[in-house]
Amino acid sequence: MPNLILQKIKTNKPFLLFQRALLSGGLFFILSGSAVLSAEVVYDAHTEVELVSDNQSVAPGKPFWVALRMKMDPHWHVYWRNPGDSGLSPAISWRLPEGIEAGEIQWPYPKRIEIEPLTSYGYED
């Protein structure tokens, strides 16, 4: 199963403003067969990254959750908020319109990753 890092988003302005900002920012959400909203998948050398939400709509003043889904090649990993002896944890830099704010990242419980002599904490497939 892909790893998920969750973040709560709160809207204070009407949805139309949020929708306009998403479209002008190039973040196009699509509806998949599993009723999950998602942005276009970004591919890196060993990782697929996708922004997803289980909400099909956004209402003014109602928070909603988004997740960063990361699918990595075998034996590749991404670090937790406290990576341990090595590495850097992922960070999300939002460019949100006025009236919309992102909360703190909610990290799932990590796995202990031991690559002698180092011990790190993170996620892998």
PDB file of N, CA and C in Angstrom, residues 21-97:
ATOM      1  N   ALA A  21      -8.607  29.395  -7.739  1.00  0.00           N
ATOM      2  CA  ALA A  21      -7.184  29.338  -7.383  1.00  0.00           C
ATOM      3  C   ALA A  21      -6.570  28.011  -7.798  1.00  0.00           C
ATOM      4  N   LEU A  22      -7.299  26.927  -7.613  1.00  0.00           N
ATOM      5  CA  LEU A  22      -6.779  25.618  -8.012  1.00  0.00           C
ATOM      6  C   LEU A  22      -6.558  25.567  -9.514  1.00  0.00           C
ATOM      7  N   LEU A  23      -7.520  26.050 -10.262  1.00  0.00           N
ATOM      8  CA  LEU A  23      -7.409  25.992 -11.714  1.00  0.00           C
ATOM      9  C   LEU A  23      -6.308  26.912 -12.225  1.00  0.00           C
ATOM     10  N   SER A  24      -6.205  28.109 -11.659  1.00  0.00           N
ATOM     11  CA  SER A  24      -5.167  29.023 -12.119  1.00  0.00           C
ATOM     12  C   SER A  24      -3.784  28.565 -11.685  1.00  0.00           C
ATOM     13  N   GLY A  25      -3.701  27.809 -10.597  1.00  0.00           N
ATOM     14  CA  GLY A  25      -2.418  27.304 -10.123  1.00  0.00           C
ATOM     15  C   GLY A  25      -2.003  26.016 -10.794  1.00  0.00           C
ATOM     16  N   GLY A  26      -2.817  25.499 -11.671  1.00  0.00           N
ATOM     17  CA  GLY A  26      -2.453  24.282 -12.383  1.00  0.00           C
ATOM     18  C   GLY A  26      -2.691  23.017 -11.589  1.00  0.00           C
ATOM     19  N   LEU A  27      -3.416  23.094 -10.483  1.00  0.00           N
ATOM     20  CA  LEU A  27      -3.694  21.904  -9.691  1.00  0.00           C
ATOM     21  C   LEU A  27      -5.086  21.419 -10.061  1.00  0.00           C
ATOM     22  N   PHE A  28      -5.162  20.542 -11.026  1.00  0.00           N
ATOM     23  CA  PHE A  28      -6.432  20.059 -11.530  1.00  0.00           C
ATOM     24  C   PHE A  28      -6.799  18.760 -10.834  1.00  0.00           C
ATOM     25  N   PHE A  29      -7.938  18.739 -10.181  1.00  0.00           N
ATOM     26  CA  PHE A  29      -8.396  17.534  -9.523  1.00  0.00           C
ATOM     27  C   PHE A  29      -9.230  16.709 -10.491  1.00  0.00           C
ATOM     28  N   ILE A  30      -9.066  15.399 -10.420  1.00  0.00           N
ATOM     29  CA  ILE A  30      -9.853  14.493 -11.242  1.00  0.00           C
ATOM     30  C   ILE A  30     -10.544  13.494 -10.338  1.00  0.00           C
ATOM     31  N   LEU A  31     -11.663  13.012 -10.770  1.00  0.00           N
ATOM     32  CA  LEU A  31     -12.418  12.043  -9.996  1.00  0.00           C
ATOM     33  C   LEU A  31     -12.094  10.655 -10.515  1.00  0.00           C
ATOM     34  N   SER A  32     -11.554   9.822  -9.657  1.00  0.00           N
ATOM     35  CA  SER A  32     -11.224   8.463 -10.071  1.00  0.00           C
ATOM     36  C   SER A  32     -12.381   7.529  -9.734  1.00  0.00           C
ATOM     37  N   GLY A  33     -12.277   6.279 -10.146  1.00  0.00           N
ATOM     38  CA  GLY A  33     -13.337   5.305  -9.918  1.00  0.00           C
ATOM     39  C   GLY A  33     -13.593   5.019  -8.455  1.00  0.00           C
ATOM     40  N   SER A  34     -12.633   5.317  -7.582  1.00  0.00           N
ATOM     41  CA  SER A  34     -12.811   5.018  -6.162  1.00  0.00           C
ATOM     42  C   SER A  34     -13.323   6.228  -5.383  1.00  0.00           C
ATOM     43  N   ALA A  35     -13.882   7.190  -6.051  1.00  0.00           N
ATOM     44  CA  ALA A  35     -14.452   8.394  -5.436  1.00  0.00           C
ATOM     45  C   ALA A  35     -13.418   9.144  -4.603  1.00  0.00           C
ATOM     46  N   VAL A  36     -12.227   9.231  -5.108  1.00  0.00           N
ATOM     47  CA  VAL A  36     -11.162   9.986  -4.468  1.00  0.00           C
ATOM     48  C   VAL A  36     -10.727  11.077  -5.429  1.00  0.00           C
ATOM     49  N   LEU A  37     -10.666  12.305  -4.938  1.00  0.00           N
ATOM     50  CA  LEU A  37     -10.156  13.389  -5.767  1.00  0.00           C
ATOM     51  C   LEU A  37      -8.641  13.349  -5.732  1.00  0.00           C
ATOM     52  N   SER A  38      -8.028  13.561  -6.882  1.00  0.00           N
ATOM     53  CA  SER A  38      -6.570  13.522  -6.908  1.00  0.00           C
ATOM     54  C   SER A  38      -6.033  14.476  -7.963  1.00  0.00           C
ATOM     55  N   ALA A  39      -4.813  14.887  -7.766  1.00  0.00           N
ATOM     56  CA  ALA A  39      -4.109  15.718  -8.739  1.00  0.00           C
ATOM     57  C   ALA A  39      -3.278  14.799  -9.621  1.00  0.00           C
ATOM     58  N   GLU A  40      -2.729  15.359 -10.655  1.00  0.00           N
ATOM     59  CA  GLU A  40      -1.899  14.588 -11.571  1.00  0.00           C
ATOM     60  C   GLU A  40      -0.708  13.976 -10.826  1.00  0.00           C
ATOM     61  N   VAL A  41      -0.385  12.734 -11.146  1.00  0.00           N
ATOM     62  CA  VAL A  41       0.735  12.038 -10.520  1.00  0.00           C
ATOM     63  C   VAL A  41       2.049  12.647 -11.009  1.00  0.00           C
ATOM     64  N   VAL A  42       2.974  12.856 -10.081  1.00  0.00           N
ATOM     65  CA  VAL A  42       4.309  13.348 -10.407  1.00  0.00           C
ATOM     66  C   VAL A  42       5.268  12.175 -10.257  1.00  0.00           C
ATOM     67  N   TYR A  43       6.090  11.965 -11.272  1.00  0.00           N
ATOM     68  CA  TYR A  43       7.033  10.850 -11.267  1.00  0.00           C
ATOM     69  C   TYR A  43       8.447  11.369 -11.063  1.00  0.00           C
ATOM     70  N   ASP A  44       9.165  10.727 -10.139  1.00  0.00           N
ATOM     71  CA  ASP A  44      10.578  10.999  -9.931  1.00  0.00           C
ATOM     72  C   ASP A  44      11.312   9.709 -10.283  1.00  0.00           C
ATOM     73  N   ALA A  45      12.601   9.675 -10.117  1.00  0.00           N
ATOM     74  CA  ALA A  45      13.383   8.502 -10.502  1.00  0.00           C
ATOM     75  C   ALA A  45      12.885   7.215  -9.841  1.00  0.00           C
ATOM     76  N   HIS A  46      12.506   7.268  -8.562  1.00  0.00           N
ATOM     77  CA  HIS A  46      12.122   6.054  -7.847  1.00  0.00           C
ATOM     78  C   HIS A  46      10.806   6.193  -7.089  1.00  0.00           C
ATOM     79  N   THR A  47      10.070   7.268  -7.329  1.00  0.00           N
ATOM     80  CA  THR A  47       8.859   7.532  -6.556  1.00  0.00           C
ATOM     81  C   THR A  47       7.771   8.155  -7.425  1.00  0.00           C
ATOM     82  N   GLU A  48       6.528   7.727  -7.174  1.00  0.00           N
ATOM     83  CA  GLU A  48       5.345   8.387  -7.741  1.00  0.00           C
ATOM     84  C   GLU A  48       4.691   9.147  -6.596  1.00  0.00           C
ATOM     85  N   VAL A  49       4.360  10.417  -6.812  1.00  0.00           N
ATOM     86  CA  VAL A  49       3.753  11.242  -5.776  1.00  0.00           C
ATOM     87  C   VAL A  49       2.453  11.815  -6.314  1.00  0.00           C
ATOM     88  N   GLU A  50       1.410  11.764  -5.470  1.00  0.00           N
ATOM     89  CA  GLU A  50       0.088  12.234  -5.884  1.00  0.00           C
ATOM     90  C   GLU A  50      -0.607  12.884  -4.695  1.00  0.00           C
ATOM     91  N   LEU A  51      -1.256  14.011  -4.916  1.00  0.00           N
ATOM     92  CA  LEU A  51      -2.064  14.672  -3.901  1.00  0.00           C
ATOM     93  C   LEU A  51      -3.492  14.169  -4.051  1.00  0.00           C
ATOM     94  N   VAL A  52      -4.063  13.611  -2.973  1.00  0.00           N
ATOM     95  CA  VAL A  52      -5.408  13.036  -3.037  1.00  0.00           C
ATOM     96  C   VAL A  52      -6.258  13.540  -1.873  1.00  0.00           C
ATOM     97  N   SER A  53      -7.579  13.438  -2.042  1.00  0.00           N
ATOM     98  CA  SER A  53      -8.531  13.737  -0.982  1.00  0.00           C
ATOM     99  C   SER A  53      -9.713  12.799  -1.129  1.00  0.00           C
ATOM    100  N   ASP A  54     -10.293  12.380  -0.007  1.00  0.00           N
ATOM    101  CA  ASP A  54     -11.468  11.517  -0.096  1.00  0.00           C
ATOM    102  C   ASP A  54     -12.758  12.333  -0.185  1.00  0.00           C
ATOM    103  N   ASN A  55     -12.647  13.660  -0.241  1.00  0.00           N
ATOM    104  CA  ASN A  55     -13.812  14.528  -0.427  1.00  0.00           C
ATOM    105  C   ASN A  55     -14.057  14.749  -1.910  1.00  0.00           C
ATOM    106  N   GLN A  56     -15.322  14.777  -2.286  1.00  0.00           N
ATOM    107  CA  GLN A  56     -15.671  15.074  -3.671  1.00  0.00           C
ATOM    108  C   GLN A  56     -16.007  16.544  -3.861  1.00  0.00           C
ATOM    109  N   SER A  57     -16.182  17.272  -2.756  1.00  0.00           N
ATOM    110  CA  SER A  57     -16.476  18.701  -2.851  1.00  0.00           C
ATOM    111  C   SER A  57     -15.909  19.409  -1.627  1.00  0.00           C
ATOM    112  N   VAL A  58     -15.813  20.732  -1.729  1.00  0.00           N
ATOM    113  CA  VAL A  58     -15.294  21.565  -0.652  1.00  0.00           C
ATOM    114  C   VAL A  58     -16.348  22.610  -0.336  1.00  0.00           C
ATOM    115  N   ALA A  59     -16.630  22.806   0.965  1.00  0.00           N
ATOM    116  CA  ALA A  59     -17.621  23.793   1.386  1.00  0.00           C
ATOM    117  C   ALA A  59     -16.927  24.885   2.197  1.00  0.00           C
ATOM    118  N   PRO A  60     -17.329  26.144   2.017  1.00  0.00           N
ATOM    119  CA  PRO A  60     -16.725  27.243   2.776  1.00  0.00           C
ATOM    120  C   PRO A  60     -16.820  27.000   4.279  1.00  0.00           C
ATOM    121  N   GLY A  61     -15.721  27.242   4.991  1.00  0.00           N
ATOM    122  CA  GLY A  61     -15.699  27.105   6.439  1.00  0.00           C
ATOM    123  C   GLY A  61     -15.581  25.685   6.947  1.00  0.00           C
ATOM    124  N   LYS A  62     -15.591  24.697   6.062  1.00  0.00           N
ATOM    125  CA  LYS A  62     -15.504  23.293   6.486  1.00  0.00           C
ATOM    126  C   LYS A  62     -14.131  22.739   6.119  1.00  0.00           C
ATOM    127  N   PRO A  63     -13.379  22.295   7.124  1.00  0.00           N
ATOM    128  CA  PRO A  63     -12.070  21.726   6.816  1.00  0.00           C
ATOM    129  C   PRO A  63     -12.196  20.400   6.078  1.00  0.00           C
ATOM    130  N   PHE A  64     -11.169  20.060   5.350  1.00  0.00           N
ATOM    131  CA  PHE A  64     -11.114  18.768   4.673  1.00  0.00           C
ATOM    132  C   PHE A  64      -9.672  18.295   4.684  1.00  0.00           C
ATOM    133  N   TRP A  65      -9.478  17.023   4.435  1.00  0.00           N
ATOM    134  CA  TRP A  65      -8.150  16.423   4.479  1.00  0.00           C
ATOM    135  C   TRP A  65      -7.638  16.152   3.077  1.00  0.00           C
ATOM    136  N   VAL A  66      -6.354  16.349   2.904  1.00  0.00           N
ATOM    137  CA  VAL A  66      -5.669  15.913   1.696  1.00  0.00           C
ATOM    138  C   VAL A  66      -4.507  15.035   2.144  1.00  0.00           C
ATOM    139  N   ALA A  67      -4.077  14.164   1.254  1.00  0.00           N
ATOM    140  CA  ALA A  67      -2.952  13.282   1.565  1.00  0.00           C
ATOM    141  C   ALA A  67      -1.960  13.308   0.417  1.00  0.00           C
ATOM    142  N   LEU A  68      -0.724  13.165   0.752  1.00  0.00           N
ATOM    143  CA  LEU A  68       0.330  13.014  -0.230  1.00  0.00           C
ATOM    144  C   LEU A  68       0.620  11.518  -0.306  1.00  0.00           C
ATOM    145  N   ARG A  69       0.230  10.902  -1.415  1.00  0.00           N
ATOM    146  CA  ARG A  69       0.423   9.463  -1.584  1.00  0.00           C
ATOM    147  C   ARG A  69       1.738   9.253  -2.325  1.00  0.00           C
ATOM    148  N   MET A  70       2.611   8.444  -1.725  1.00  0.00           N
ATOM    149  CA  MET A  70       3.923   8.182  -2.319  1.00  0.00           C
ATOM    150  C   MET A  70       4.091   6.685  -2.536  1.00  0.00           C
ATOM    151  N   LYS A  71       4.345   6.307  -3.766  1.00  0.00           N
ATOM    152  CA  LYS A  71       4.608   4.909  -4.090  1.00  0.00           C
ATOM    153  C   LYS A  71       6.054   4.828  -4.562  1.00  0.00           C
ATOM    154  N   MET A  72       6.844   4.055  -3.821  1.00  0.00           N
ATOM    155  CA  MET A  72       8.278   3.995  -4.093  1.00  0.00           C
ATOM    156  C   MET A  72       8.675   2.644  -4.666  1.00  0.00           C
ATOM    157  N   ASP A  73       9.763   2.648  -5.413  1.00  0.00           N
ATOM    158  CA  ASP A  73      10.334   1.397  -5.901  1.00  0.00           C
ATOM    159  C   ASP A  73      10.755   0.544  -4.708  1.00  0.00           C
ATOM    160  N   PRO A  74      10.843  -0.780  -4.900  1.00  0.00           N
ATOM    161  CA  PRO A  74      11.305  -1.654  -3.811  1.00  0.00           C
ATOM    162  C   PRO A  74      12.664  -1.189  -3.272  1.00  0.00           C
ATOM    163  N   HIS A  75      12.794  -1.253  -1.959  1.00  0.00           N
ATOM    164  CA  HIS A  75      14.019  -0.915  -1.229  1.00  0.00           C
ATOM    165  C   HIS A  75      14.321   0.588  -1.214  1.00  0.00           C
ATOM    166  N   TRP A  76      13.384   1.411  -1.641  1.00  0.00           N
ATOM    167  CA  TRP A  76      13.517   2.857  -1.520  1.00  0.00           C
ATOM    168  C   TRP A  76      12.600   3.306  -0.401  1.00  0.00           C
ATOM    169  N   HIS A  77      12.919   4.410   0.240  1.00  0.00           N
ATOM    170  CA  HIS A  77      12.102   4.880   1.353  1.00  0.00           C
ATOM    171  C   HIS A  77      12.084   6.408   1.398  1.00  0.00           C
ATOM    172  N   VAL A  78      11.158   6.918   2.213  1.00  0.00           N
ATOM    173  CA  VAL A  78      11.055   8.348   2.484  1.00  0.00           C
ATOM    174  C   VAL A  78      11.051   8.487   4.003  1.00  0.00           C
ATOM    175  N   TYR A  79      11.590   9.577   4.501  1.00  0.00           N
ATOM    176  CA  TYR A  79      11.789   9.722   5.938  1.00  0.00           C
ATOM    177  C   TYR A  79      10.572  10.299   6.654  1.00  0.00           C
ATOM    178  N   TRP A  80      10.485  10.001   7.941  1.00  0.00           N
ATOM    179  CA  TRP A  80       9.465  10.491   8.857  1.00  0.00           C
ATOM    180  C   TRP A  80       9.838  11.908   9.294  1.00  0.00           C
ATOM    181  N   ARG A  81       8.974  12.571  10.081  1.00  0.00           N
ATOM    182  CA  ARG A  81       9.249  13.947  10.542  1.00  0.00           C
ATOM    183  C   ARG A  81      10.546  14.028  11.344  1.00  0.00           C
ATOM    184  N   ASN A  82      10.897  12.959  12.064  1.00  0.00           N
ATOM    185  CA  ASN A  82      12.189  12.840  12.740  1.00  0.00           C
ATOM    186  C   ASN A  82      12.915  11.699  12.045  1.00  0.00           C
ATOM    187  N   PRO A  83      13.784  11.998  11.082  1.00  0.00           N
ATOM    188  CA  PRO A  83      14.358  10.947  10.259  1.00  0.00           C
ATOM    189  C   PRO A  83      15.335  10.022  10.971  1.00  0.00           C
ATOM    190  N   GLY A  84      15.799  10.389  12.150  1.00  0.00           N
ATOM    191  CA  GLY A  84      16.786   9.555  12.828  1.00  0.00           C
ATOM    192  C   GLY A  84      18.187   9.989  12.455  1.00  0.00           C
ATOM    193  N   ASP A  85      19.050   9.003  12.149  1.00  0.00           N
ATOM    194  CA  ASP A  85      20.465   9.284  11.909  1.00  0.00           C
ATOM    195  C   ASP A  85      20.763   9.905  10.549  1.00  0.00           C
ATOM    196  N   SER A  86      19.847   9.825   9.618  1.00  0.00           N
ATOM    197  CA  SER A  86      20.142  10.344   8.275  1.00  0.00           C
ATOM    198  C   SER A  86      18.875  10.830   7.590  1.00  0.00           C
ATOM    199  N   GLY A  87      19.053  11.544   6.501  1.00  0.00           N
ATOM    200  CA  GLY A  87      17.925  11.935   5.657  1.00  0.00           C
ATOM    201  C   GLY A  87      17.208  13.190   6.094  1.00  0.00           C
ATOM    202  N   LEU A  88      16.275  13.608   5.249  1.00  0.00           N
ATOM    203  CA  LEU A  88      15.410  14.756   5.508  1.00  0.00           C
ATOM    204  C   LEU A  88      13.971  14.328   5.303  1.00  0.00           C
ATOM    205  N   SER A  89      13.086  14.831   6.135  1.00  0.00           N
ATOM    206  CA  SER A  89      11.671  14.490   5.979  1.00  0.00           C
ATOM    207  C   SER A  89      11.051  15.318   4.859  1.00  0.00           C
ATOM    208  N   PRO A  90       9.989  14.802   4.235  1.00  0.00           N
ATOM    209  CA  PRO A  90       9.297  15.565   3.193  1.00  0.00           C
ATOM    210  C   PRO A  90       8.675  16.832   3.781  1.00  0.00           C
ATOM    211  N   ALA A  91       8.565  17.845   2.964  1.00  0.00           N
ATOM    212  CA  ALA A  91       7.909  19.089   3.356  1.00  0.00           C
ATOM    213  C   ALA A  91       6.954  19.486   2.241  1.00  0.00           C
ATOM    214  N   ILE A  92       5.880  20.138   2.613  1.00  0.00           N
ATOM    215  CA  ILE A  92       4.909  20.618   1.636  1.00  0.00           C
ATOM    216  C   ILE A  92       4.912  22.138   1.699  1.00  0.00           C
ATOM    217  N   SER A  93       5.115  22.771   0.574  1.00  0.00           N
ATOM    218  CA  SER A  93       5.087  24.222   0.484  1.00  0.00           C
ATOM    219  C   SER A  93       3.836  24.603  -0.310  1.00  0.00           C
ATOM    220  N   TRP A  94       2.815  25.071   0.401  1.00  0.00           N
ATOM    221  CA  TRP A  94       1.546  25.411  -0.224  1.00  0.00           C
ATOM    222  C   TRP A  94       1.580  26.834  -0.757  1.00  0.00           C
ATOM    223  N   ARG A  95       0.941  27.053  -1.893  1.00  0.00           N
ATOM    224  CA  ARG A  95       0.641  28.393  -2.414  1.00  0.00           C
ATOM    225  C   ARG A  95      -0.880  28.474  -2.452  1.00  0.00           C
ATOM    226  N   LEU A  96      -1.459  28.915  -1.354  1.00  0.00           N
ATOM    227  CA  LEU A  96      -2.913  28.922  -1.193  1.00  0.00           C
ATOM    228  C   LEU A  96      -3.461  30.339  -1.312  1.00  0.00           C
ATOM    229  N   PRO A  97      -4.675  30.461  -1.835  1.00  0.00           N
ATOM    230  CA  PRO A  97      -5.297  31.788  -1.918  1.00  0.00           C
ATOM    231  C   PRO A  97      -5.702  32.288  -0.536  1.00  0.00           C
TER     232      PRO A  97
END
